[in-house]
């Protein structure tokens, strides 16, 4: 009887440790926008558990998906982004509060692929800011 009470208490403490911003109840939506000048963007995004496949985005189009953070708040999505003049493998979602505060707003993250790099929408600055430079092909 005492063992089950201790187990319940440990589980309750563990659940309470999950930050509210990363709660299992929250949905996040990722947006990848192709804002390259007349070039196709290839985006292959995945996490440890989900491979979203290769997407070919025409100029001025977007790809998005919605998901929930896992129980341990360790969810990570990254994308391999490629176009005629460069490529970059980069994190586009990390359930770490520092990443969320820098690159995401509320329940979404917006990424914009441009000729000079990959930009993230900063809620604090109310504009896109350069997050990653392209690696040369």
mmCIF file of N, CA and C in Angstrom:
data_model
loop_
_atom_site.group_PDB
_atom_site.id
_atom_site.type_symbol
_atom_site.label_atom_id
_atom_site.label_comp_id
_atom_site.label_asym_id
_atom_site.label_seq_id
_atom_site.Cartn_x
_atom_site.Cartn_y
_atom_site.Cartn_z
ATOM 1 N N UNK A 1 0.821 -1.198 0.000
ATOM 2 C CA UNK A 1 0.000 0.000 0.000
ATOM 3 C C UNK A 1 0.866 1.263 0.000
ATOM 4 N N UNK A 2 1.906 1.289 0.855
ATOM 5 C CA UNK A 2 2.783 2.447 0.906
ATOM 6 C C UNK A 2 3.541 2.632 -0.404
ATOM 7 N N UNK A 3 3.945 1.525 -1.033
ATOM 8 C CA UNK A 3 4.705 1.599 -2.291
ATOM 9 C C UNK A 3 3.895 2.289 -3.376
ATOM 10 N N UNK A 4 2.606 1.983 -3.515
ATOM 11 C CA UNK A 4 1.786 2.614 -4.556
ATOM 12 C C UNK A 4 1.576 4.090 -4.258
ATOM 13 N N UNK A 5 1.512 4.462 -3.003
ATOM 14 C CA UNK A 5 1.372 5.874 -2.632
ATOM 15 C C UNK A 5 2.638 6.641 -3.015
ATOM 16 N N UNK A 6 3.794 6.060 -2.766
ATOM 17 C CA UNK A 6 5.063 6.688 -3.120
ATOM 18 C C UNK A 6 5.167 6.803 -4.647
ATOM 19 N N UNK A 7 4.779 5.763 -5.353
ATOM 20 C CA UNK A 7 4.810 5.786 -6.822
ATOM 21 C C UNK A 7 3.924 6.889 -7.376
ATOM 22 N N UNK A 8 2.747 7.037 -6.829
ATOM 23 C CA UNK A 8 1.832 8.098 -7.267
ATOM 24 C C UNK A 8 2.423 9.477 -6.997
ATOM 25 N N UNK A 9 3.045 9.639 -5.849
ATOM 26 C CA UNK A 9 3.661 10.918 -5.501
ATOM 27 C C UNK A 9 4.809 11.249 -6.450
ATOM 28 N N UNK A 10 5.649 10.261 -6.760
ATOM 29 C CA UNK A 10 6.770 10.473 -7.682
ATOM 30 C C UNK A 10 6.239 10.845 -9.063
ATOM 31 N N UNK A 11 5.210 10.162 -9.537
ATOM 32 C CA UNK A 11 4.611 10.472 -10.840
ATOM 33 C C UNK A 11 4.033 11.882 -10.849
ATOM 34 N N UNK A 12 3.359 12.272 -9.798
ATOM 35 C CA UNK A 12 2.783 13.608 -9.707
ATOM 36 C C UNK A 12 3.876 14.678 -9.753
ATOM 37 N N UNK A 13 4.960 14.477 -9.041
ATOM 38 C CA UNK A 13 6.065 15.434 -9.044
ATOM 39 C C UNK A 13 6.676 15.512 -10.442
ATOM 40 N N UNK A 14 6.850 14.376 -11.100
ATOM 41 C CA UNK A 14 7.435 14.357 -12.448
ATOM 42 C C UNK A 14 6.560 15.111 -13.435
ATOM 43 N N UNK A 15 5.264 14.900 -13.373
ATOM 44 C CA UNK A 15 4.344 15.579 -14.280
ATOM 45 C C UNK A 15 4.357 17.081 -14.032
ATOM 46 N N UNK A 16 4.464 17.488 -12.798
ATOM 47 C CA UNK A 16 4.475 18.913 -12.470
ATOM 48 C C UNK A 16 5.762 19.596 -12.929
ATOM 49 N N UNK A 17 6.799 18.836 -13.201
ATOM 50 C CA UNK A 17 8.068 19.407 -13.647
ATOM 51 C C UNK A 17 8.027 19.825 -15.113
ATOM 52 N N UNK A 18 7.064 19.354 -15.890
ATOM 53 C CA UNK A 18 6.966 19.710 -17.305
ATOM 54 C C UNK A 18 6.524 21.164 -17.390
ATOM 55 N N UNK A 19 7.314 22.031 -17.998
ATOM 56 C CA UNK A 19 6.941 23.442 -18.085
ATOM 57 C C UNK A 19 5.624 23.620 -18.829
ATOM 58 N N UNK A 20 4.873 24.617 -18.424
ATOM 59 C CA UNK A 20 3.574 24.862 -19.045
ATOM 60 C C UNK A 20 3.723 25.143 -20.533
ATOM 61 N N UNK A 21 4.776 25.841 -20.945
ATOM 62 C CA UNK A 21 4.953 26.144 -22.368
ATOM 63 C C UNK A 21 5.135 24.885 -23.190
ATOM 64 N N UNK A 22 5.615 23.816 -22.585
ATOM 65 C CA UNK A 22 5.859 22.577 -23.302
ATOM 66 C C UNK A 22 4.841 21.513 -22.937
ATOM 67 N N UNK A 23 3.742 21.922 -22.379
ATOM 68 C CA UNK A 23 2.741 20.992 -21.886
ATOM 69 C C UNK A 23 2.268 20.024 -22.954
ATOM 70 N N UNK A 24 1.936 18.828 -22.503
ATOM 71 C CA UNK A 24 1.371 17.827 -23.406
ATOM 72 C C UNK A 24 0.062 18.296 -24.017
ATOM 73 N N UNK A 25 -0.569 19.278 -23.398
ATOM 74 C CA UNK A 25 -1.838 19.773 -23.906
ATOM 75 C C UNK A 25 -1.655 20.735 -25.072
ATOM 76 N N UNK A 26 -0.460 21.307 -25.205
ATOM 77 C CA UNK A 26 -0.212 22.292 -26.252
ATOM 78 C C UNK A 26 0.099 21.637 -27.583
ATOM 79 N N UNK A 27 -0.438 22.222 -28.629
ATOM 80 C CA UNK A 27 -0.071 21.859 -29.990
ATOM 81 C C UNK A 27 0.866 22.939 -30.512
ATOM 82 N N UNK A 28 1.854 22.548 -31.281
ATOM 83 C CA UNK A 28 2.727 23.492 -31.962
ATOM 84 C C UNK A 28 2.566 23.288 -33.456
ATOM 85 N N UNK A 29 2.671 24.369 -34.206
ATOM 86 C CA UNK A 29 2.632 24.297 -35.661
ATOM 87 C C UNK A 29 3.907 24.909 -36.203
ATOM 88 N N UNK A 30 4.572 24.159 -37.048
ATOM 89 C CA UNK A 30 5.779 24.608 -37.736
ATOM 90 C C UNK A 30 5.398 25.060 -39.136
ATOM 91 N N UNK A 31 5.966 26.179 -39.578
ATOM 92 C CA UNK A 31 5.751 26.696 -40.931
ATOM 93 C C UNK A 31 7.112 26.878 -41.588
ATOM 94 N N UNK A 32 7.269 26.331 -42.769
ATOM 95 C CA UNK A 32 8.469 26.546 -43.580
ATOM 96 C C UNK A 32 8.018 27.270 -44.840
ATOM 97 N N UNK A 33 8.445 28.506 -45.007
ATOM 98 C CA UNK A 33 8.064 29.316 -46.174
ATOM 99 C C UNK A 33 9.229 29.370 -47.163
ATOM 100 N N UNK A 34 8.921 29.205 -48.444
ATOM 101 C CA UNK A 34 9.933 29.376 -49.476
ATOM 102 C C UNK A 34 9.836 30.800 -49.999
ATOM 103 N N UNK A 35 10.727 31.655 -49.528
ATOM 104 C CA UNK A 35 10.796 33.032 -49.994
ATOM 105 C C UNK A 35 12.053 33.280 -50.832
ATOM 106 N N UNK A 36 12.526 32.201 -51.482
ATOM 107 C CA UNK A 36 13.649 32.316 -52.402
ATOM 108 C C UNK A 36 13.160 32.972 -53.691
ATOM 109 N N UNK A 37 14.061 33.682 -54.362
ATOM 110 C CA UNK A 37 13.695 34.323 -55.636
ATOM 111 C C UNK A 37 13.618 33.288 -56.752
ATOM 112 N N UNK A 38 12.412 32.901 -57.113
ATOM 113 C CA UNK A 38 12.165 31.995 -58.242
ATOM 114 C C UNK A 38 12.936 30.692 -58.184
ATOM 115 N N UNK A 39 13.132 30.122 -56.999
ATOM 116 C CA UNK A 39 13.829 28.841 -56.862
ATOM 117 C C UNK A 39 12.992 27.883 -56.028
ATOM 118 N N UNK A 40 13.113 26.618 -56.361
ATOM 119 C CA UNK A 40 12.444 25.575 -55.594
ATOM 120 C C UNK A 40 13.268 25.266 -54.348
ATOM 121 N N UNK A 41 12.592 25.081 -53.240
ATOM 122 C CA UNK A 41 13.228 24.693 -51.984
ATOM 123 C C UNK A 41 12.864 23.249 -51.699
ATOM 124 N N UNK A 42 13.854 22.425 -51.423
ATOM 125 C CA UNK A 42 13.598 21.057 -50.970
ATOM 126 C C UNK A 42 13.712 21.044 -49.454
ATOM 127 N N UNK A 43 12.688 20.522 -48.797
ATOM 128 C CA UNK A 43 12.664 20.467 -47.335
ATOM 129 C C UNK A 43 12.372 19.034 -46.897
ATOM 130 N N UNK A 44 13.294 18.458 -46.160
ATOM 131 C CA UNK A 44 13.092 17.123 -45.594
ATOM 132 C C UNK A 44 13.179 17.275 -44.081
ATOM 133 N N UNK A 45 12.020 17.257 -43.432
ATOM 134 C CA UNK A 45 11.945 17.513 -41.996
ATOM 135 C C UNK A 45 11.585 16.234 -41.254
ATOM 136 N N UNK A 46 12.163 16.087 -40.058
ATOM 137 C CA UNK A 46 11.862 14.909 -39.262
ATOM 138 C C UNK A 46 12.222 15.114 -37.800
ATOM 139 N N UNK A 47 11.699 14.203 -36.994
ATOM 140 C CA UNK A 47 12.067 14.109 -35.583
ATOM 141 C C UNK A 47 12.566 12.685 -35.370
ATOM 142 N N UNK A 48 12.825 12.335 -34.136
ATOM 143 C CA UNK A 48 13.250 10.971 -33.829
ATOM 144 C C UNK A 48 12.161 9.973 -34.233
ATOM 145 N N UNK A 49 10.910 10.374 -34.074
ATOM 146 C CA UNK A 49 9.790 9.461 -34.304
ATOM 147 C C UNK A 49 9.052 9.673 -35.620
ATOM 148 N N UNK A 50 9.143 10.851 -36.207
ATOM 149 C CA UNK A 50 8.341 11.180 -37.389
ATOM 150 C C UNK A 50 9.205 11.700 -38.530
ATOM 151 N N UNK A 51 9.133 11.022 -39.678
ATOM 152 C CA UNK A 51 9.793 11.487 -40.894
ATOM 153 C C UNK A 51 8.697 12.051 -41.787
ATOM 154 N N UNK A 52 8.739 13.351 -42.039
ATOM 155 C CA UNK A 52 7.677 14.018 -42.791
ATOM 156 C C UNK A 52 7.892 13.949 -44.301
ATOM 157 N N UNK A 53 8.973 13.322 -44.719
ATOM 158 C CA UNK A 53 9.227 13.127 -46.140
ATOM 159 C C UNK A 53 9.815 14.362 -46.804
ATOM 160 N N UNK A 54 10.256 14.154 -48.031
ATOM 161 C CA UNK A 54 10.835 15.238 -48.819
ATOM 162 C C UNK A 54 9.718 16.047 -49.458
ATOM 163 N N UNK A 55 9.772 17.346 -49.289
ATOM 164 C CA UNK A 55 8.795 18.268 -49.895
ATOM 165 C C UNK A 55 9.539 19.195 -50.840
ATOM 166 N N UNK A 56 8.975 19.407 -52.002
ATOM 167 C CA UNK A 56 9.525 20.372 -52.952
ATOM 168 C C UNK A 56 8.580 21.559 -52.995
ATOM 169 N N UNK A 57 9.066 22.687 -52.514
ATOM 170 C CA UNK A 57 8.228 23.875 -52.405
ATOM 171 C C UNK A 57 8.569 24.869 -53.505
ATOM 172 N N UNK A 58 7.581 25.200 -54.311
ATOM 173 C CA UNK A 58 7.759 26.246 -55.315
ATOM 174 C C UNK A 58 7.922 27.583 -54.593
ATOM 175 N N UNK A 59 8.471 28.560 -55.298
ATOM 176 C CA UNK A 59 8.652 29.890 -54.705
ATOM 177 C C UNK A 59 7.324 30.415 -54.180
ATOM 178 N N UNK A 60 7.383 31.053 -53.020
ATOM 179 C CA UNK A 60 6.234 31.691 -52.373
ATOM 180 C C UNK A 60 5.158 30.703 -51.910
ATOM 181 N N UNK A 61 5.561 29.469 -51.591
ATOM 182 C CA UNK A 61 4.628 28.500 -51.005
ATOM 183 C C UNK A 61 5.158 28.083 -49.640
ATOM 184 N N UNK A 62 4.360 27.326 -48.903
ATOM 185 C CA UNK A 62 4.771 26.896 -47.571
ATOM 186 C C UNK A 62 4.400 25.447 -47.320
ATOM 187 N N UNK A 63 5.067 24.882 -46.329
ATOM 188 C CA UNK A 63 4.804 23.540 -45.817
ATOM 189 C C UNK A 63 4.637 23.710 -44.316
ATOM 190 N N UNK A 64 3.620 23.062 -43.733
ATOM 191 C CA UNK A 64 3.447 23.165 -42.281
ATOM 192 C C UNK A 64 2.947 21.858 -41.707
ATOM 193 N N UNK A 65 3.153 21.679 -40.409
ATOM 194 C CA UNK A 65 2.650 20.519 -39.698
ATOM 195 C C UNK A 65 2.423 20.886 -38.245
ATOM 196 N N UNK A 66 1.538 20.131 -37.617
ATOM 197 C CA UNK A 66 1.178 20.356 -36.216
ATOM 198 C C UNK A 66 1.503 19.098 -35.419
ATOM 199 N N UNK A 67 1.948 19.282 -34.188
ATOM 200 C CA UNK A 67 2.348 18.151 -33.345
ATOM 201 C C UNK A 67 2.231 18.548 -31.883
ATOM 202 N N UNK A 68 2.418 17.580 -31.019
ATOM 203 C CA UNK A 68 2.488 17.817 -29.574
ATOM 204 C C UNK A 68 3.867 17.446 -29.072
ATOM 205 N N UNK A 69 4.289 18.113 -28.027
ATOM 206 C CA UNK A 69 5.557 17.804 -27.375
ATOM 207 C C UNK A 69 5.397 16.486 -26.624
ATOM 208 N N UNK A 70 6.452 15.658 -26.632
ATOM 209 C CA UNK A 70 6.357 14.379 -25.932
ATOM 210 C C UNK A 70 6.354 14.565 -24.409
ATOM 211 N N UNK A 71 6.071 13.503 -23.698
ATOM 212 C CA UNK A 71 5.927 13.533 -22.244
ATOM 213 C C UNK A 71 7.167 14.096 -21.543
ATOM 214 N N UNK A 72 8.358 13.781 -22.060
ATOM 215 C CA UNK A 72 9.591 14.183 -21.405
ATOM 216 C C UNK A 72 10.059 15.567 -21.846
ATOM 217 N N UNK A 73 9.300 16.226 -22.704
ATOM 218 C CA UNK A 73 9.665 17.549 -23.242
ATOM 219 C C UNK A 73 11.033 17.528 -23.927
ATOM 220 N N UNK A 74 11.247 16.483 -24.712
ATOM 221 C CA UNK A 74 12.504 16.357 -25.459
ATOM 222 C C UNK A 74 12.268 16.400 -26.965
ATOM 223 N N UNK A 75 11.111 16.822 -27.388
ATOM 224 C CA UNK A 75 10.777 16.840 -28.815
ATOM 225 C C UNK A 75 11.736 17.754 -29.578
ATOM 226 N N UNK A 76 12.244 17.252 -30.693
ATOM 227 C CA UNK A 76 13.147 17.995 -31.557
ATOM 228 C C UNK A 76 12.775 17.692 -33.004
ATOM 229 N N UNK A 77 12.565 18.725 -33.797
ATOM 230 C CA UNK A 77 12.389 18.583 -35.243
ATOM 231 C C UNK A 77 13.538 19.320 -35.915
ATOM 232 N N UNK A 78 14.072 18.724 -36.958
ATOM 233 C CA UNK A 78 15.100 19.385 -37.751
ATOM 234 C C UNK A 78 14.773 19.186 -39.220
ATOM 235 N N UNK A 79 15.325 20.059 -40.051
ATOM 236 C CA UNK A 79 15.072 19.996 -41.488
ATOM 237 C C UNK A 79 16.376 20.069 -42.250
ATOM 238 N N UNK A 80 16.425 19.314 -43.331
ATOM 239 C CA UNK A 80 17.491 19.422 -44.321
ATOM 240 C C UNK A 80 16.897 20.268 -45.439
ATOM 241 N N UNK A 81 17.344 21.510 -45.557
ATOM 242 C CA UNK A 81 16.820 22.452 -46.548
ATOM 243 C C UNK A 81 17.861 22.635 -47.651
ATOM 244 N N UNK A 82 17.400 22.541 -48.910
ATOM 245 C CA UNK A 82 18.323 22.628 -50.054
ATOM 246 C C UNK A 82 17.703 23.435 -51.177
ATOM 247 N N UNK A 83 18.579 24.150 -51.869
ATOM 248 C CA UNK A 83 18.169 24.837 -53.087
ATOM 249 C C UNK A 83 19.383 24.951 -53.996
ATOM 250 N N UNK A 84 19.243 25.584 -55.137
ATOM 251 C CA UNK A 84 20.294 25.602 -56.157
ATOM 252 C C UNK A 84 21.624 26.140 -55.649
ATOM 253 N N UNK A 85 21.609 27.076 -54.691
ATOM 254 C CA UNK A 85 22.854 27.723 -54.270
ATOM 255 C C UNK A 85 23.302 27.388 -52.853
ATOM 256 N N UNK A 86 22.632 26.454 -52.180
ATOM 257 C CA UNK A 86 23.079 26.127 -50.837
ATOM 258 C C UNK A 86 22.209 25.087 -50.154
ATOM 259 N N UNK A 87 22.629 24.720 -48.960
ATOM 260 C CA UNK A 87 21.860 23.774 -48.147
ATOM 261 C C UNK A 87 22.154 24.049 -46.675
ATOM 262 N N UNK A 88 21.284 23.541 -45.816
ATOM 263 C CA UNK A 88 21.487 23.682 -44.374
ATOM 264 C C UNK A 88 20.648 22.631 -43.662
ATOM 265 N N UNK A 89 21.253 21.940 -42.716
ATOM 266 C CA UNK A 89 20.516 21.074 -41.802
ATOM 267 C C UNK A 89 20.411 21.863 -40.505
ATOM 268 N N UNK A 90 19.187 22.110 -40.056
ATOM 269 C CA UNK A 90 19.014 22.978 -38.890
ATOM 270 C C UNK A 90 17.823 22.550 -38.044
ATOM 271 N N UNK A 91 17.924 22.843 -36.764
ATOM 272 C CA UNK A 91 16.799 22.605 -35.860
ATOM 273 C C UNK A 91 15.718 23.633 -36.151
ATOM 274 N N UNK A 92 14.470 23.160 -36.246
ATOM 275 C CA UNK A 92 13.348 24.081 -36.429
ATOM 276 C C UNK A 92 12.389 24.032 -35.241
ATOM 277 N N UNK A 93 12.565 23.049 -34.357
ATOM 278 C CA UNK A 93 11.810 23.023 -33.104
ATOM 279 C C UNK A 93 12.591 22.242 -32.072
ATOM 280 N N UNK A 94 12.696 22.837 -30.899
ATOM 281 C CA UNK A 94 13.289 22.194 -29.737
ATOM 282 C C UNK A 94 12.443 22.636 -28.546
ATOM 283 N N UNK A 95 12.038 21.706 -27.713
ATOM 284 C CA UNK A 95 11.132 22.060 -26.615
ATOM 285 C C UNK A 95 11.831 22.768 -25.465
ATOM 286 N N UNK A 96 13.077 23.117 -25.648
ATOM 287 C CA UNK A 96 13.814 23.914 -24.681
ATOM 288 C C UNK A 96 13.259 25.343 -24.662
ATOM 289 N N UNK A 97 13.031 25.892 -23.485
ATOM 290 C CA UNK A 97 12.450 27.238 -23.361
ATOM 291 C C UNK A 97 13.292 28.308 -24.052
ATOM 292 N N UNK A 98 14.600 28.184 -23.980
ATOM 293 C CA UNK A 98 15.476 29.172 -24.618
ATOM 294 C C UNK A 98 15.268 29.179 -26.139
ATOM 295 N N UNK A 99 15.173 27.988 -26.747
ATOM 296 C CA UNK A 99 14.920 27.891 -28.192
ATOM 297 C C UNK A 99 13.548 28.474 -28.521
ATOM 298 N N UNK A 100 12.545 28.105 -27.741
ATOM 299 C CA UNK A 100 11.182 28.580 -27.995
ATOM 300 C C UNK A 100 11.108 30.098 -27.896
ATOM 301 N N UNK A 101 11.750 30.682 -26.902
ATOM 302 C CA UNK A 101 11.722 32.140 -26.742
ATOM 303 C C UNK A 101 12.442 32.862 -27.873
ATOM 304 N N UNK A 102 13.474 32.245 -28.416
ATOM 305 C CA UNK A 102 14.260 32.887 -29.471
ATOM 306 C C UNK A 102 13.620 32.725 -30.852
ATOM 307 N N UNK A 103 13.073 31.528 -31.144
ATOM 308 C CA UNK A 103 12.636 31.215 -32.504
ATOM 309 C C UNK A 103 11.138 30.979 -32.691
ATOM 310 N N UNK A 104 10.384 30.923 -31.617
ATOM 311 C CA UNK A 104 8.964 30.592 -31.749
ATOM 312 C C UNK A 104 8.104 31.619 -31.014
ATOM 313 N N UNK A 105 6.825 31.594 -31.307
ATOM 314 C CA UNK A 105 5.890 32.505 -30.650
ATOM 315 C C UNK A 105 4.639 31.729 -30.274
ATOM 316 N N UNK A 106 4.319 31.738 -29.018
ATOM 317 C CA UNK A 106 3.115 31.066 -28.529
ATOM 318 C C UNK A 106 3.133 29.597 -28.930
ATOM 319 N N UNK A 107 2.346 29.229 -29.921
ATOM 320 C CA UNK A 107 2.233 27.822 -30.317
ATOM 321 C C UNK A 107 2.666 27.583 -31.758
ATOM 322 N N UNK A 108 3.512 28.434 -32.293
ATOM 323 C CA UNK A 108 3.979 28.242 -33.666
ATOM 324 C C UNK A 108 5.418 28.724 -33.834
ATOM 325 N N UNK A 109 6.073 28.166 -34.844
ATOM 326 C CA UNK A 109 7.395 28.611 -35.271
ATOM 327 C C UNK A 109 7.298 28.853 -36.773
ATOM 328 N N UNK A 110 7.785 29.996 -37.219
ATOM 329 C CA UNK A 110 7.745 30.338 -38.647
ATOM 330 C C UNK A 110 9.164 30.520 -39.149
ATOM 331 N N UNK A 111 9.474 29.787 -40.224
ATOM 332 C CA UNK A 111 10.792 29.845 -40.842
ATOM 333 C C UNK A 111 10.647 30.306 -42.273
ATOM 334 N N UNK A 112 11.538 31.169 -42.714
ATOM 335 C CA UNK A 112 11.506 31.721 -44.061
ATOM 336 C C UNK A 112 12.854 31.491 -44.732
ATOM 337 N N UNK A 113 12.858 30.673 -45.804
ATOM 338 C CA UNK A 113 14.085 30.440 -46.574
ATOM 339 C C UNK A 113 14.230 31.578 -47.574
ATOM 340 N N UNK A 114 15.338 32.296 -47.475
ATOM 341 C CA UNK A 114 15.608 33.431 -48.363
ATOM 342 C C UNK A 114 16.972 33.240 -49.005
ATOM 343 N N UNK A 115 17.260 34.036 -49.998
ATOM 344 C CA UNK A 115 18.518 33.877 -50.737
ATOM 345 C C UNK A 115 19.756 33.951 -49.841
ATOM 346 N N UNK A 116 19.719 34.750 -48.791
ATOM 347 C CA UNK A 116 20.905 34.921 -47.942
ATOM 348 C C UNK A 116 20.903 34.056 -46.687
ATOM 349 N N UNK A 117 19.836 33.289 -46.451
ATOM 350 C CA UNK A 117 19.818 32.425 -45.273
ATOM 351 C C UNK A 117 18.413 32.044 -44.857
ATOM 352 N N UNK A 118 18.318 31.442 -43.690
ATOM 353 C CA UNK A 118 17.040 30.974 -43.149
ATOM 354 C C UNK A 118 16.693 31.858 -41.958
ATOM 355 N N UNK A 119 15.524 32.432 -42.010
ATOM 356 C CA UNK A 119 15.073 33.383 -41.000
ATOM 357 C C UNK A 119 13.992 32.762 -40.118
ATOM 358 N N UNK A 120 13.973 33.176 -38.870
ATOM 359 C CA UNK A 120 12.934 32.772 -37.925
ATOM 360 C C UNK A 120 12.143 34.012 -37.532
ATOM 361 N N UNK A 121 10.837 33.832 -37.358
ATOM 362 C CA UNK A 121 10.024 34.964 -36.922
ATOM 363 C C UNK A 121 10.238 35.170 -35.426
ATOM 364 N N UNK A 122 10.629 36.392 -35.056
ATOM 365 C CA UNK A 122 10.831 36.746 -33.652
ATOM 366 C C UNK A 122 9.597 37.495 -33.156
ATOM 367 N N UNK A 123 8.897 36.899 -32.229
ATOM 368 C CA UNK A 123 7.726 37.556 -31.653
ATOM 369 C C UNK A 123 8.156 38.824 -30.899
ATOM 370 N N UNK A 124 9.290 38.752 -30.224
ATOM 371 C CA UNK A 124 9.790 39.895 -29.454
ATOM 372 C C UNK A 124 10.073 41.097 -30.363
ATOM 373 N N UNK A 125 10.683 40.840 -31.542
ATOM 374 C CA UNK A 125 11.037 41.919 -32.458
ATOM 375 C C UNK A 125 9.964 42.190 -33.509
ATOM 376 N N UNK A 126 8.971 41.309 -33.577
ATOM 377 C CA UNK A 126 7.854 41.446 -34.541
ATOM 378 C C UNK A 126 8.339 41.460 -35.993
ATOM 379 N N UNK A 127 9.388 40.674 -36.259
ATOM 380 C CA UNK A 127 9.905 40.577 -37.628
ATOM 381 C C UNK A 127 10.751 39.304 -37.733
ATOM 382 N N UNK A 128 11.110 38.960 -38.964
ATOM 383 C CA UNK A 128 11.991 37.819 -39.188
ATOM 384 C C UNK A 128 13.441 38.232 -38.921
ATOM 385 N N UNK A 129 14.194 37.332 -38.282
ATOM 386 C CA UNK A 129 15.612 37.568 -38.002
ATOM 387 C C UNK A 129 16.418 36.391 -38.555
ATOM 388 N N UNK A 130 17.619 36.686 -39.037
ATOM 389 C CA UNK A 130 18.471 35.653 -39.596
ATOM 390 C C UNK A 130 18.869 34.656 -38.512
ATOM 391 N N UNK A 131 18.569 33.374 -38.753
ATOM 392 C CA UNK A 131 18.901 32.327 -37.792
ATOM 393 C C UNK A 131 20.059 31.462 -38.280
ATOM 394 N N UNK A 132 20.091 31.151 -39.574
ATOM 395 C CA UNK A 132 21.114 30.278 -40.142
ATOM 396 C C UNK A 132 21.540 30.809 -41.508
ATOM 397 N N UNK A 133 22.834 30.759 -41.776
ATOM 398 C CA UNK A 133 23.362 31.059 -43.111
ATOM 399 C C UNK A 133 23.416 29.738 -43.903
ATOM 400 N N UNK A 134 23.246 29.834 -45.197
ATOM 401 C CA UNK A 134 23.356 28.652 -46.067
ATOM 402 C C UNK A 134 24.794 28.152 -46.093
ATOM 403 N N UNK A 135 24.966 26.833 -46.102
ATOM 404 C CA UNK A 135 26.258 26.240 -46.407
ATOM 405 C C UNK A 135 26.355 26.151 -47.923
ATOM 406 N N UNK A 136 27.533 26.407 -48.497
ATOM 407 C CA UNK A 136 27.649 26.337 -49.962
ATOM 408 C C UNK A 136 27.422 24.908 -50.454
ATOM 409 N N UNK A 137 26.936 24.798 -51.674
ATOM 410 C CA UNK A 137 26.682 23.474 -52.265
ATOM 411 C C UNK A 137 27.949 22.777 -52.601
#
